[in-house]
Structures are given as structure tokens and as C-alpha cells.
Amino acid sequence: MVQYNFKKITVVPNGKDFIDIILSRTQRQTPTVVHKGYAISRLRQFYMRKVKYTQQNFHEKLSTIIDEFPRLDDIHPFYGDLLHVLYNKDHYKLALGQINTARNLIGKIAKDYVKLLKYGDSLYRCKCLKVAALGRMCTVIKRIAPSLAYLEQIRQHMARLPSIDPNTRTVLICGYPNVGKSSFINKITRADVDVQPYAFTTKSLFVGHTDYKYLRYQVIDTPGILDRPFEDRNIIEMCSITALAHLRAAVLFFLDISGSCGYSIAQQSALFHSIKSLFMNKPLIIVCNKTDLQPLEGISEEDMKLVMEMKAEAMKTLIGQGGESTSDQGVLLTMSTLTEDGVIAVKNAACERLLDQRVELKMKSKKINECLNRFHVAIPKPRDQKERPPYIPQAVLEAKAKQAAEKEKKKTERDLEDENGGAGVYSASLKKNYMLANDEWKEDVMPEIIDGHNVYDFIDPDILQRLEELEQEEGLRQAEEADDDFEMDGKELTPEEQQALAEIRRKKSLLIQQHRVKKSTAESRPIVPRKFDKDRQFTTRRMGRQLSALGLDPALAINRARSMSRGRKRERSPERGANDGGDIMDMDVDTPNKKQRLRSLSRSRSKSRPPGEIVPGEGFRDSSQKVKAVKLAKKSAKKRNKDARRGEADRVIPTLKPKHLFSGKRSTGKTQRR
């Protein structure tokens, strides 16, 4: 369980918000009505309560800030040094000290003004003392506003720090930048550390968790360290130094033997020797990474010598733990995070070394004697030299052998695809897992059934041969038609035959034209403009005669034609045309002179059609029937309009209780609808 959870620290308000919070709480939680007619003891008690309540609120808020922020002297040295590296221990203590001083000052101010309020002789005097007390408290808070803002920034940054337990099993990864530390922690844990091909991608500590032998281990990825003096290292590097110095963990020093990180093996060796004092009393493993680019056996002799020197230093830590100097297994390991070759071996070696060390330390502690008295480990001693192997029945052995044979790795479709050319070349067979009586039937062509009949039963086996014969016969027929085909162009005819052919063609064209005229209707015929009606065939008189011959009244049609043919010019007014009695469609009307144009009246405006007037095509017998139908339509729409329906198909159910009329509380006396 993590002991230090900095995410639970309360938010620190800035100076202005701090004052607003306290004063508004005082206004809400204390009485606000006072009259000068009250007894002086009641007035004093009223204002003393406000001053005391304000001081208590300030004291509680400031005490919460002081108590929730960790004290560097009381927490684990790892967190103490980490906070010092990140925030500067002196500034941090100074800010908390100013908060504590402000708390004491506010307490003294409240004590002094309560003492003065005991001797207030009027409402005005007591109110002035209360205002002065609250004003001095607010002034104190305004003075510590920078410290409050600084502590709020620290709180936000501390909430983003990883939850590291300094006392649990820990694997620490260190080394130069860009040597593969973040890639390794991503492989063995579920952490998602950003990996980029440049230095100092990791700028802070990252934590992941892994399991080994049913135990949980925390893995810490540290930022890269450069080989330079201690005082020249920046905050990012000092985070790594702090973790190495204070955490009791197994250390994995990563070594890039390919040189792709930008630093040679000599530079990495120099860094190892400069910080080897931090590896004392800790399991140390040298990890040679990126063997996919450069194997360990392929490096030069000078680099191999440096690697062996680092291995010798790592062996000293093994000897310090009680191990043998000859067993160098688990001290120098190689791996590649790209191909994942050796990654699990490195993790297992680090966890095993750390577990052995922790068990050894517990065995050396004083508590082990109390534990050993509680249990006894029985170790049987051999009574003779005879071998007594365990007896396993033959049936059990056969069953195990059969089970092991069944457990052999079955080839998946992905494996078959890789073996047979990859994607796009290999096509998986969907029939190979069919359960049939005979496996040879799996690849048979499935019959196609239409209307209960097998299509293949109706296919002629000689269909291709018959198709070829038909194509040959078709070619022969086309060749014969090409020979017999000829065009009557008139070159081979006599003059009498040519004249007869021309007459036939003329009569044929006339018949086609007459047929087209008969076939066309009045709607499809084009409107003949007046300038093309030179023979004056399309006149209102002619239309009137034709309608009269059919037994229809031509008056409405003639008036409509005249109204549509009138132009917009003033001299062609309807009154003048009606008085003259001439036909507007005729072009032989006399042009009025200037006096007539002056005396002519302006064209009247169009009038609305009366509701009872019948329009051709509406289907009414007379005007009375139309008026009755209009009344019925209005009556049927009256209920629909009352319900605000858009039409007969509107089925919307309106909201019976509108939210703005029925929601919310009603204050005293508000019993009516809002």
C-alpha cells in the first residue's frame, strides 16, 4: 500500500478567493440583523461572534494547508530529496512558515479586538471595531498571497508525481539517454512511456508494475544521466540520482553497445564509474542492449575491456551479498528490446537477485529468531544407499504421453499464410474443416439448386462443342447476307423507274407529316406568335365560331384570351378596347391619336374572384354547390385549428404540463402559476 498519496491535498485558493470564501461564510452563518435599540451587551455579543467566527474559519483553512502538505523532515528521505530537487526545500519551508505565521497573527488580532469589543459603548463603536478586525485579517491574507499561489503550484505538480512506495520490491533502470530504458519498461509492464529516437524523451520518473513468482514488483524508469560534475546536473538528472541514492532496489545499468544512442561505450563506462558509489549494497546487473544492431562478441577489444571492468564492479556487489565470486551468472546480460530477445531473462534475473537479497536481510534481522521458534523444518535423512524412485502406473504414463502429443502446437492460418507466400498469395480454404464421411469429398464442387432442381443436370456435356458449331454457322449466314444486301441508290434504275421512286418517297414523307399533325394535341402544339400569324387564322372570332358549333358559350374564353393578350402600354387600356368593340387579336385596329390617348383612362387593377364563382375544372355543378362546399371545409377545419394542428395528418401530442410552469420551488405567498 502506498503511504504517500499527494493527490488528496486540498486545493489552495489564492488570496482574493480565500478572503471571499471566509467573509461570505461569515455573512451566511452568523446573524445579520441588529438594531441600535438592543441592549449594549447584546450588541457586543453580536459583533464579537462575527470576529470569533471569522478567526476560526481562517484558522481552520490555514491549519488544513499546513497539515496536509508533507513535512520534509518526517517523510521518507527519497521523497524529501525529490521535493528538494523539484521545488527547493528552503522556498517550500518558507512558504509554509508564512502560512503558520499568518495563522498566529490572525489569532492575535481576533483576541485583541474581542477584548476591545467588551468595552464598546455603542452600536457604531462596536461596528467600527468589527470592521477593523476583519480588515486586518484580510490584510494579513493579502500579504501571504504569493505564498498561497506558490503552494498551489506545488500541489498541482505533486498530484502528478508517480505513486512510488520506497519500501516495496523495486527494480530501478538507469543509464545514458536513449539507450532503451523506456522501451524495456514498456515491454515488461503495462506502463505507456513515450519512446522517441532522441535524448531526454523521459523527463521525470515513471512507474510500472510486474509480477514474478506471485509477487508484485514496481519498476521505475529514470531519466537519462550524463557524465558531468554533480553541481552541473539539472533537475531531470537529479531525479535519477535521488532515486538511486535512497531506494533499496535492484539496479539495471543499461549499456548501448551499438553506439546508436550517440554516446560511445567509453563514455558510458565513465558514467558507470562516476556513480558506482550509489550502487553499494544493491543488486547490480549490467544490461547490454540493442544486440540486434551490434552483438556483444562483435565489439572491439578496448570496448570489451571496459565492459569487463564494469562486470568486475558488479561482481563486487554480488560478493557483498554473500554470493560466490566465481558465479558470474546474472551479472552481465544481453538483450534487444526491438526483437524482445532476452527481455524476460533480464527481468527474471533482476527480480531473483532482489528477492535473494531481501530474504538474506530478513534472515539477519533480530525478528528471525522469534519466527524460527514457531515452526520446524523436517529434513529426512537417507537410511541406506538404495534408490527408491516414485512408482507411476503405466496407464498414467501412456495418458500423459498422449496428452503431450495432443498439446503439440497446432498450425494456425497465420502460420500457413506465412509459409505459402503471405497475404495476397495464400487463400485460406473454408472447406478443409468440413466433417464428411470421406475427406476426399471436401473439395468437390457444390451443386447449385434452383427451384428444387440441380442446375448441373440441365447442362449439356457437349455445350462447348455445340457453341463453336453455332458460331461457325452464324459466321456463314452473315457472309451470305453481306453478299445479298444492296442499296437502292438509283444508279442502276431507268429514268422512268427513278421518277416513280421519287414520287413514292414524296408521298411517304407527306403521309408521315399528316400523321404527326393528327397525333399532336392542342397542349403539345406550340403557341403561334402574332408576327407569324400573317393570314389571321387564329382569332377570337374563329374561336367563338368553333366553340358555338360545339354548343358551348364562348364569352368567358374570349374575355380570358383578350385579358391575356393585353400589353402593359397605357394606350391599350381595357376601357378603350371595350368601347371600340374591336378585336384585340386582330392587327387592323386603328391607332388612337394623341387626344384619344390623353382622354383614355388608366388600366384598372385586377380584382379577386368571388368565392362563389366557378372555375372550369373544379368539379362543381353551380355556384351554390361551391359555396356550400367551402362552408363545410371551413367547419371541418375549425376543430383542427383550435387544437393547433398543421393538417389532418398531424398526430402530435402536446405537453400537457409545460416545465416552465410546473417546475421549481414556490416561495412564500407564490401559490399562483408563474
XYZ file of C-alpha atoms in Angstrom:
674
model
C 0.000 0.000 0.000
C 1.327 3.446 -0.928
C 1.996 5.569 2.147
C 2.286 8.919 0.371
C -0.733 9.998 -1.661
C -0.203 13.617 -2.654
C -3.338 13.634 -4.801
C -5.539 14.113 -1.701
C -4.091 17.513 -0.751
C -6.857 20.142 -0.663
C -6.803 22.893 -3.268
C -5.109 26.071 -2.039
C -7.159 29.170 -3.038
C -5.444 32.386 -3.995
C -5.549 35.429 -1.728
C -8.668 37.075 -3.177
C -10.670 33.849 -3.280
C -9.519 32.995 0.246
C -10.950 36.264 1.590
C -14.182 35.899 -0.398
C -14.722 32.351 0.916
C -14.254 33.291 4.568
C -16.226 36.560 4.528
C -19.146 35.058 2.604
C -19.258 32.155 5.056
C -19.274 34.594 7.964
C -22.118 36.520 6.358
C -24.144 33.353 5.803
C -23.519 31.564 9.105
C -23.896 34.429 11.582
C -26.845 36.738 12.370
C -27.112 39.815 10.176
C -29.889 41.931 11.754
C -29.102 44.288 14.628
C -30.796 47.457 15.910
C -29.423 50.308 17.984
C -32.227 49.809 20.456
C -30.762 46.492 21.590
C -29.020 46.284 24.927
C -25.311 47.059 24.753
C -24.420 43.553 25.945
C -26.396 42.107 23.034
C -24.641 44.437 20.570
C -21.227 43.469 21.928
C -22.090 39.760 21.706
C -23.348 40.203 18.114
C -20.082 41.686 16.810
C -17.813 39.515 18.991
C -19.447 36.459 17.430
C -18.633 37.713 13.925
C -14.968 38.371 14.783
C -14.536 34.999 16.510
C -16.259 33.093 13.714
C -14.086 34.738 11.059
C -10.936 33.931 13.047
C -11.996 30.296 13.435
C -12.591 29.903 9.705
C -9.219 31.420 8.846
C -7.554 29.175 11.426
C -9.221 26.013 10.066
C -8.370 26.704 6.428
C -4.743 27.638 7.175
C -4.309 24.661 9.509
C -5.604 22.340 6.781
C -2.987 23.673 4.356
C -0.174 23.283 6.887
C -1.197 19.765 7.957
C -1.855 18.279 4.508
C 1.396 19.380 2.899
C 4.154 16.888 3.792
C 6.903 17.876 6.219
C 10.244 17.157 4.603
C 11.804 16.036 7.883
C 9.075 13.484 8.640
C 8.698 11.714 5.288
C 10.938 9.150 3.618
C 14.359 10.551 2.558
C 13.595 9.694 -1.049
C 10.558 11.949 -1.135
C 12.353 14.565 0.970
C 15.225 14.843 -1.507
C 12.876 14.593 -4.501
C 10.809 17.527 -3.265
C 14.005 19.451 -2.565
C 15.213 18.821 -6.115
C 11.903 19.817 -7.674
C 10.781 22.732 -5.500
C 13.771 23.895 -3.419
C 13.395 22.880 0.220
C 14.095 26.408 1.531
C 11.341 28.062 -0.501
C 8.923 25.294 0.418
C 9.564 25.625 4.155
C 9.474 29.420 3.933
C 6.030 29.361 2.294
C 4.614 27.004 4.917
C 6.228 29.133 7.633
C 4.490 32.238 6.317
C 1.170 30.405 6.392
C 1.791 29.423 10.021
C 2.766 32.997 10.932
C -0.397 34.350 9.290
C -2.472 31.896 11.311
C -0.914 33.095 14.563
C -1.293 36.770 13.614
C -4.994 36.324 12.812
C -5.456 34.636 16.203
C -3.787 37.574 17.991
C -5.844 40.128 16.036
C -9.083 38.379 16.957
C -8.046 38.135 20.611
C -7.183 41.845 20.792
C -10.373 43.064 19.127
C -12.614 40.786 21.154
C -11.064 42.361 24.240
C -11.812 45.828 22.831
C -15.361 44.871 21.891
C -16.056 44.017 25.546
C -15.771 47.740 26.284
C -17.705 49.046 23.240
C -20.197 51.679 24.380
C -22.386 51.999 21.255
C -23.530 50.278 18.112
C -21.310 52.487 15.978
C -18.203 51.817 18.112
C -18.765 48.046 18.035
C -19.321 48.043 14.287
C -16.136 50.016 13.662
C -14.143 47.587 15.802
C -15.610 44.612 13.864
C -14.764 46.218 10.514
C -11.219 46.977 11.686
C -10.711 43.403 12.935
C -11.903 41.796 9.686
C -9.932 44.298 7.634
C -6.669 43.494 9.436
C -7.294 39.758 8.980
C -7.841 40.259 5.258
C -4.674 42.367 5.047
C -2.679 39.514 6.573
C -4.096 37.103 3.974
C -3.276 39.529 1.142
C 0.349 39.636 2.268
C 0.711 35.851 2.013
C -0.996 35.692 -1.422
C 2.327 34.866 -3.220
C 2.955 32.002 -0.795
C -0.554 30.640 -1.387
C -0.048 30.772 -5.172
C 3.349 29.032 -4.815
C 1.857 26.242 -2.668
C -0.981 25.737 -5.161
C 1.544 25.243 -7.982
C 3.455 22.753 -5.820
C 0.198 20.913 -5.012
C -0.678 20.578 -8.695
C 2.796 19.268 -9.540
C 2.860 16.858 -6.582
C -0.511 15.442 -7.660
C 1.125 14.458 -10.967
C 4.059 12.681 -9.313
C 4.022 8.871 -9.619
C 2.963 6.878 -6.561
C 6.255 5.257 -5.523
C 6.450 3.072 -2.425
C 10.046 3.342 -1.136
C 9.741 0.158 0.971
C 8.427 -2.365 -1.554
C 10.308 -4.557 -4.050
C 11.724 -2.191 -6.679
C 13.648 -2.552 -9.943
C 15.462 0.642 -10.955
C 16.548 1.325 -14.539
C 19.334 3.841 -15.178
C 21.855 4.744 -17.851
C 22.635 7.271 -20.559
C 19.765 8.876 -22.515
C 18.302 6.960 -25.466
C 19.756 3.543 -24.538
C 16.376 1.727 -24.371
C 15.220 2.191 -20.764
C 11.668 3.286 -21.615
C 11.309 0.554 -24.228
C 12.263 -2.047 -21.603
C 9.691 -0.854 -19.047
C 7.024 -0.817 -21.759
C 7.843 -4.448 -22.572
C 7.725 -5.897 -19.041
C 4.927 -3.720 -17.558
C 1.723 -2.099 -18.702
C 3.237 1.375 -18.450
C 2.994 3.580 -21.532
C 6.158 5.676 -21.513
C 6.801 7.824 -24.569
C 9.647 6.433 -26.708
C 11.350 8.689 -29.259
C 14.669 8.455 -31.148
C 16.265 11.398 -29.359
C 17.779 12.084 -25.948
C 15.850 13.112 -22.807
C 12.451 11.959 -24.000
C 11.804 10.841 -20.411
C 11.950 13.955 -18.193
C 10.621 12.541 -14.917
C 10.227 9.278 -13.023
C 7.774 6.721 -14.465
C 6.455 3.694 -12.579
C 5.170 0.359 -13.852
C 4.355 -2.911 -12.101
C 5.214 -6.502 -12.974
C 4.816 -9.923 -11.345
C 7.427 -12.565 -10.567
C 6.767 -15.701 -8.513
C 3.360 -14.364 -7.475
C 4.919 -11.195 -6.032
C 4.376 -7.639 -7.237
C 7.433 -5.587 -8.219
C 7.462 -1.906 -9.081
C 9.722 -0.905 -11.978
C 10.970 2.698 -12.086
C 12.172 4.303 -15.303
C 14.569 7.164 -14.562
C 15.615 9.972 -16.918
C 18.976 9.708 -18.622
C 22.130 10.769 -16.779
C 25.145 12.470 -18.353
C 28.729 12.113 -17.163
C 29.466 15.518 -15.676
C 30.098 17.034 -12.227
C 27.395 16.786 -9.615
C 26.790 20.531 -9.393
C 26.301 20.812 -13.180
C 23.469 18.292 -13.350
C 19.973 19.626 -13.982
C 16.678 18.774 -12.259
C 15.923 15.926 -14.682
C 19.204 14.172 -13.897
C 18.897 14.857 -10.165
C 15.601 12.909 -10.096
C 17.546 9.831 -11.201
C 20.338 10.459 -8.696
C 17.765 10.800 -5.882
C 16.113 7.502 -6.780
C 19.472 5.708 -6.958
C 20.580 7.128 -3.625
C 17.515 6.392 -1.493
C 15.584 3.459 -2.969
C 16.538 -0.054 -1.892
C 16.196 -1.662 -5.293
C 17.832 -3.874 -7.896
C 19.692 -1.600 -10.330
C 19.779 -2.282 -14.069
C 22.529 -0.241 -15.714
C 21.730 -0.122 -19.429
C 24.638 -0.118 -21.873
C 24.138 0.648 -25.584
C 26.876 -1.418 -27.262
C 25.803 -0.346 -30.771
C 26.547 3.345 -30.167
C 23.280 4.426 -31.821
C 22.371 6.472 -28.750
C 25.103 8.971 -29.624
C 27.482 8.000 -26.798
C 30.364 5.574 -27.010
C 30.981 2.661 -24.665
C 33.877 4.605 -23.138
C 31.570 7.483 -22.192
C 29.028 5.086 -20.739
C 31.751 3.322 -18.774
C 32.937 6.665 -17.363
C 29.394 7.406 -16.191
C 29.203 3.968 -14.551
C 32.389 4.555 -12.564
C 31.323 8.071 -11.544
C 28.036 6.885 -9.971
C 29.109 3.419 -8.790
C 29.088 4.655 -5.199
C 25.285 4.775 -5.480
C 25.175 1.039 -6.284
C 26.592 -0.108 -2.945
C 24.569 -2.788 -1.114
C 22.232 -3.135 -4.083
C 21.934 -5.939 -6.647
C 23.551 -4.595 -9.842
C 23.136 -6.010 -13.352
C 24.883 -4.726 -16.471
C 22.452 -4.951 -19.408
C 23.919 -4.741 -22.920
C 21.017 -3.538 -25.076
C 20.484 -3.279 -28.861
C 22.192 -6.559 -29.695
C 20.118 -6.659 -32.878
C 22.343 -3.860 -34.224
C 25.642 -4.985 -32.688
C 26.212 -8.298 -30.865
C 28.411 -8.258 -27.788
C 31.019 -10.505 -29.436
C 31.456 -8.068 -32.326
C 32.705 -5.052 -30.374
C 36.353 -4.012 -30.296
C 38.884 -5.204 -27.707
C 39.052 -1.815 -25.980
C 35.268 -1.722 -25.582
C 35.224 -5.348 -24.410
C 37.828 -4.477 -21.781
C 35.655 -1.621 -20.498
C 32.637 -3.911 -20.338
C 34.640 -6.477 -18.360
C 35.707 -3.773 -15.903
C 32.089 -2.844 -15.312
C 31.288 -6.533 -14.873
C 34.012 -6.806 -12.244
C 32.497 -3.890 -10.321
C 29.102 -5.576 -10.493
C 30.665 -8.793 -9.138
C 31.720 -6.887 -6.014
C 28.080 -6.208 -5.197
C 27.386 -9.930 -5.637
C 30.223 -10.796 -3.223
C 28.865 -8.224 -0.771
C 25.562 -10.068 -0.781
C 27.224 -13.341 0.170
C 27.498 -14.834 -3.311
C 30.469 -16.587 -4.794
C 32.949 -14.631 -6.875
C 33.130 -17.375 -9.483
C 29.414 -17.408 -10.310
C 29.039 -14.510 -12.746
C 25.641 -15.639 -13.953
C 23.061 -12.837 -13.864
C 25.628 -10.009 -13.704
C 26.197 -9.273 -17.415
C 23.184 -9.886 -19.664
C 22.393 -9.058 -23.286
C 19.046 -8.294 -24.840
C 17.233 -6.396 -27.585
C 14.007 -4.538 -26.835
C 13.228 -4.380 -30.558
C 13.194 -8.141 -31.088
C 12.349 -8.861 -27.397
C 15.290 -11.239 -27.251
C 16.452 -11.652 -23.636
C 13.939 -9.172 -22.157
C 12.229 -11.704 -19.896
C 15.596 -13.160 -18.854
C 16.758 -9.713 -17.675
C 13.534 -9.173 -15.733
C 13.714 -12.583 -14.069
C 17.389 -12.153 -13.152
C 16.759 -8.732 -11.557
C 13.726 -9.939 -9.599
C 15.578 -13.086 -8.436
C 18.622 -11.113 -7.256
C 16.420 -8.636 -5.401
C 14.377 -11.409 -3.795
C 17.514 -13.203 -2.586
C 18.872 -10.021 -1.042
C 15.628 -9.219 0.791
C 15.411 -12.767 2.160
C 19.016 -12.589 3.315
C 18.435 -9.274 5.104
C 15.404 -10.683 6.851
C 17.384 -13.735 7.922
C 19.980 -11.457 9.510
C 17.411 -9.373 11.376
C 16.548 -9.883 15.049
C 12.967 -10.857 14.341
C 14.008 -14.074 12.606
C 14.705 -15.789 15.928
C 11.148 -15.198 17.075
C 9.840 -16.630 13.808
C 12.102 -19.696 13.797
C 10.855 -20.733 17.237
C 7.349 -21.097 15.834
C 7.997 -23.700 13.163
C 10.305 -26.617 12.441
C 11.526 -27.786 9.039
C 11.908 -31.561 8.910
C 14.679 -32.784 6.606
C 14.623 -36.595 6.142
C 17.963 -38.389 6.242
C 18.670 -41.380 3.927
C 18.774 -44.687 5.799
C 20.734 -46.552 3.091
C 22.137 -46.128 -0.439
C 19.212 -47.809 -2.196
C 17.361 -45.851 -4.872
C 13.613 -45.611 -4.365
C 12.161 -43.816 -7.399
C 8.449 -42.906 -7.391
C 6.128 -45.542 -8.877
C 3.919 -44.275 -11.698
C 1.460 -46.725 -13.301
C 1.927 -47.494 -16.972
C -1.585 -46.294 -17.832
C -0.795 -42.905 -16.333
C 2.426 -42.654 -18.364
C 0.577 -43.532 -21.557
C -2.127 -40.985 -20.807
C 0.486 -38.281 -20.179
C 2.296 -39.148 -23.409
C -0.961 -38.968 -25.353
C -1.837 -35.667 -23.734
C 1.593 -34.259 -24.563
C 1.179 -35.319 -28.194
C -2.163 -33.538 -28.373
C -0.658 -30.397 -26.916
C 1.719 -30.001 -29.810
C 1.376 -26.637 -31.367
C -1.325 -26.606 -33.994
C -0.583 -24.590 -37.103
C -2.827 -21.579 -37.390
C -3.997 -19.891 -40.570
C -1.413 -17.155 -39.960
C 1.392 -19.751 -39.934
C 0.071 -21.349 -43.128
C -0.177 -17.927 -44.735
C 3.437 -17.097 -43.885
C 4.613 -20.450 -45.262
C 2.713 -20.124 -48.553
C 3.669 -16.657 -49.735
C 1.987 -14.291 -47.283
C -1.104 -12.116 -47.620
C -2.499 -11.757 -51.119
C -0.908 -15.016 -52.294
C -2.286 -17.576 -49.869
C -6.034 -18.124 -49.845
C -7.465 -19.972 -46.844
C -9.683 -22.953 -47.645
C -13.047 -22.800 -45.926
C -13.848 -26.453 -46.688
C -10.933 -28.240 -45.009
C -12.729 -28.475 -41.662
C -15.922 -29.988 -43.086
C -16.940 -33.137 -41.211
C -17.741 -35.614 -44.010
C -17.658 -39.394 -44.269
C -14.852 -39.194 -46.801
C -12.211 -36.454 -46.696
C -11.886 -36.585 -50.491
C -15.348 -35.051 -50.803
C -14.282 -31.761 -49.139
C -13.010 -30.102 -52.316
C -15.901 -31.289 -54.529
C -17.864 -28.577 -56.294
C -21.132 -27.923 -54.503
C -24.269 -28.283 -56.720
C -26.344 -25.186 -57.378
C -30.063 -25.700 -56.773
C -32.770 -23.603 -58.481
C -36.473 -24.358 -57.899
C -35.587 -27.710 -56.390
C -33.559 -28.861 -59.409
C -29.823 -29.336 -59.736
C -28.528 -26.886 -62.323
C -25.833 -29.298 -63.423
C -28.468 -31.864 -64.537
C -29.640 -29.457 -67.266
C -26.206 -28.678 -68.680
C -25.234 -30.480 -71.893
C -21.749 -32.005 -71.516
C -21.054 -31.104 -75.201
C -22.151 -27.490 -74.744
C -18.776 -26.009 -75.727
C -18.635 -28.008 -78.963
C -22.204 -27.037 -79.850
C -21.430 -23.367 -79.111
C -18.492 -23.480 -81.504
C -20.696 -25.011 -84.245
C -23.317 -22.307 -83.759
C -20.695 -19.569 -84.047
C -19.404 -21.059 -87.306
C -22.944 -21.291 -88.706
C -23.619 -17.689 -87.701
C -20.467 -16.548 -89.495
C -21.568 -18.299 -92.683
C -25.027 -16.732 -92.557
C -23.593 -13.235 -92.040
C -21.318 -13.706 -95.066
C -24.304 -14.728 -97.258
C -26.378 -11.726 -96.101
C -23.488 -9.383 -96.910
C -23.469 -10.713 -100.492
C -27.267 -10.372 -100.937
C -27.533 -6.920 -99.336
C -27.724 -3.982 -101.735
C -28.892 -0.375 -101.540
C -31.267 1.186 -103.999
C -29.339 4.314 -104.855
C -30.908 4.863 -108.256
C -27.762 4.385 -110.277
C -28.923 1.090 -111.758
C -32.537 2.273 -112.483
C -34.005 3.639 -115.733
C -35.260 7.270 -115.870
C -38.929 6.120 -115.588
C -38.108 3.988 -112.507
C -36.163 6.864 -110.905
C -39.166 9.217 -111.396
C -41.510 6.643 -109.830
C -39.125 6.186 -106.870
C -39.036 9.936 -106.261
C -42.846 10.115 -106.314
C -43.072 7.251 -103.808
C -40.628 8.927 -101.443
C -42.529 12.265 -101.635
C -45.867 10.620 -100.833
C -44.249 8.758 -97.928
C -42.954 11.989 -96.391
C -46.399 13.629 -96.769
C -48.066 10.708 -95.020
C -45.573 10.980 -92.155
C -46.219 14.717 -91.742
C -50.028 14.292 -91.786
C -49.750 11.521 -89.195
C -47.686 13.751 -86.934
C -50.218 16.576 -87.226
C -53.108 14.246 -86.339
C -51.169 12.720 -83.460
C -50.302 16.061 -81.833
C -52.773 17.542 -79.298
C -53.656 21.110 -78.500
C -51.393 21.122 -75.451
C -48.385 19.908 -77.413
C -48.835 22.381 -80.264
C -46.683 25.478 -79.956
C -48.227 28.905 -79.364
C -48.147 30.814 -82.646
C -46.774 34.344 -82.135
C -48.752 37.152 -83.694
C -45.967 38.190 -86.033
C -46.164 34.761 -87.735
C -49.985 34.804 -87.938
C -49.973 36.749 -91.170
C -53.166 35.157 -92.530
C -55.065 35.970 -89.274
C -56.219 32.427 -88.889
C -56.003 32.347 -85.044
C -58.545 34.992 -83.975
C -61.146 35.212 -81.220
C -63.928 35.290 -83.805
C -62.781 31.960 -85.212
C -62.508 30.514 -81.690
C -66.012 31.780 -80.901
C -67.476 30.184 -84.012
C -65.803 26.846 -83.203
C -66.999 26.852 -79.555
C -70.531 27.826 -80.651
C -70.536 24.953 -83.122
C -69.733 22.620 -80.198
C -72.656 24.026 -78.145
C -70.530 25.977 -75.612
C -70.706 29.606 -74.504
C -67.551 31.335 -75.901
C -67.882 34.563 -73.851
C -65.598 33.582 -70.938
C -62.962 32.096 -73.230
C -62.927 35.217 -75.448
C -62.625 37.549 -72.410
C -59.813 35.460 -70.985
C -57.936 35.470 -74.298
C -58.312 39.248 -74.531
C -57.112 39.807 -70.946
C -54.038 37.637 -71.553
C -53.207 39.340 -74.838
C -53.300 42.892 -73.447
C -49.941 44.576 -73.004
C -48.725 46.935 -70.340
C -48.939 50.110 -72.510
C -51.365 52.789 -71.425
C -52.856 53.318 -74.854
C -54.147 49.733 -74.869
C -56.382 50.185 -71.848
C -59.306 47.766 -71.363
C -61.891 50.574 -71.318
C -60.864 51.903 -74.730
C -60.779 48.427 -76.221
C -64.187 47.617 -74.800
C -65.735 50.876 -76.118
C -64.361 50.353 -79.591
C -65.746 46.845 -79.689
C -62.874 45.752 -81.904
C -60.983 42.512 -81.733
C -57.710 42.922 -79.874
C -56.283 39.861 -81.515
C -56.762 41.465 -84.961
C -53.918 43.603 -86.135
C -56.015 46.020 -88.303
C -57.299 48.236 -85.445
C -56.826 51.968 -85.884
C -54.055 53.545 -83.837
C -55.575 56.141 -81.461
C -54.410 59.677 -81.833
C -52.856 61.903 -79.163
C -56.149 63.346 -77.895
C -57.628 59.905 -77.513
C -54.565 58.800 -75.580
C -54.922 61.748 -73.227
C -58.635 61.055 -72.698
C -58.067 57.335 -72.183
C -58.428 56.041 -68.646
C -55.722 54.124 -66.836
C -55.865 50.315 -66.839
C -57.928 49.009 -63.933
C -56.408 46.763 -61.320
C -57.103 43.049 -61.250
C -59.943 42.017 -58.947
C -60.232 38.966 -56.701
C -62.504 36.189 -57.900
C -65.746 35.953 -55.876
C -65.896 32.881 -53.619
C -68.927 31.527 -55.442
C -67.504 31.838 -58.954
C -66.938 28.532 -60.681
C -63.568 27.883 -62.273
C -63.507 25.244 -65.023
C -62.030 22.031 -63.721
C -63.096 22.376 -60.045
C -65.942 19.844 -60.459
C -68.872 21.889 -59.083
C -72.311 21.963 -60.698
C -73.117 25.613 -59.888
C -72.057 28.427 -57.556
C -74.419 27.402 -54.717
C -72.830 23.964 -54.574
C -69.358 25.576 -54.380
C -70.416 27.955 -51.563
C -71.815 25.019 -49.584
C -68.611 23.021 -50.066
C -66.468 25.962 -48.869
C -68.590 26.286 -45.702
C -68.234 22.584 -44.931
C -64.455 22.777 -45.391
C -64.164 25.722 -43.003
C -66.350 23.979 -40.439
C -64.252 20.811 -40.540
C -61.031 22.789 -40.109
C -62.324 24.738 -37.116
C -61.576 21.989 -34.534
C -58.203 21.281 -36.109
C -57.234 24.945 -35.918
C -58.375 25.091 -32.314
C -56.035 22.203 -31.429
C -53.178 23.861 -33.370
C -52.930 21.012 -35.855
C -50.996 21.547 -39.063
C -53.359 19.335 -41.021
C -55.396 16.156 -40.897
C -52.221 14.051 -40.561
C -50.862 15.990 -37.547
C -50.815 13.477 -34.658
C -48.528 15.369 -32.264
C -49.452 15.052 -28.569
C -48.616 18.380 -26.914
C -47.005 18.655 -23.485
C -49.849 18.779 -21.001
C -47.700 20.225 -18.198
C -45.099 22.699 -19.510
C -41.892 22.536 -17.487
C -41.591 26.314 -17.058
C -44.992 26.411 -15.311
C -44.755 23.346 -13.067
C -41.039 23.004 -12.081
C -39.119 24.597 -9.251
C -39.993 25.662 -5.730
C -42.504 28.381 -4.930
C -41.542 30.836 -2.251
C -43.873 32.022 0.479
C -47.046 33.512 -0.956
C -46.392 32.344 -4.535
C -49.335 29.976 -4.928
C -50.330 31.142 -8.366
C -48.850 29.927 -11.579
C -45.713 31.717 -12.678
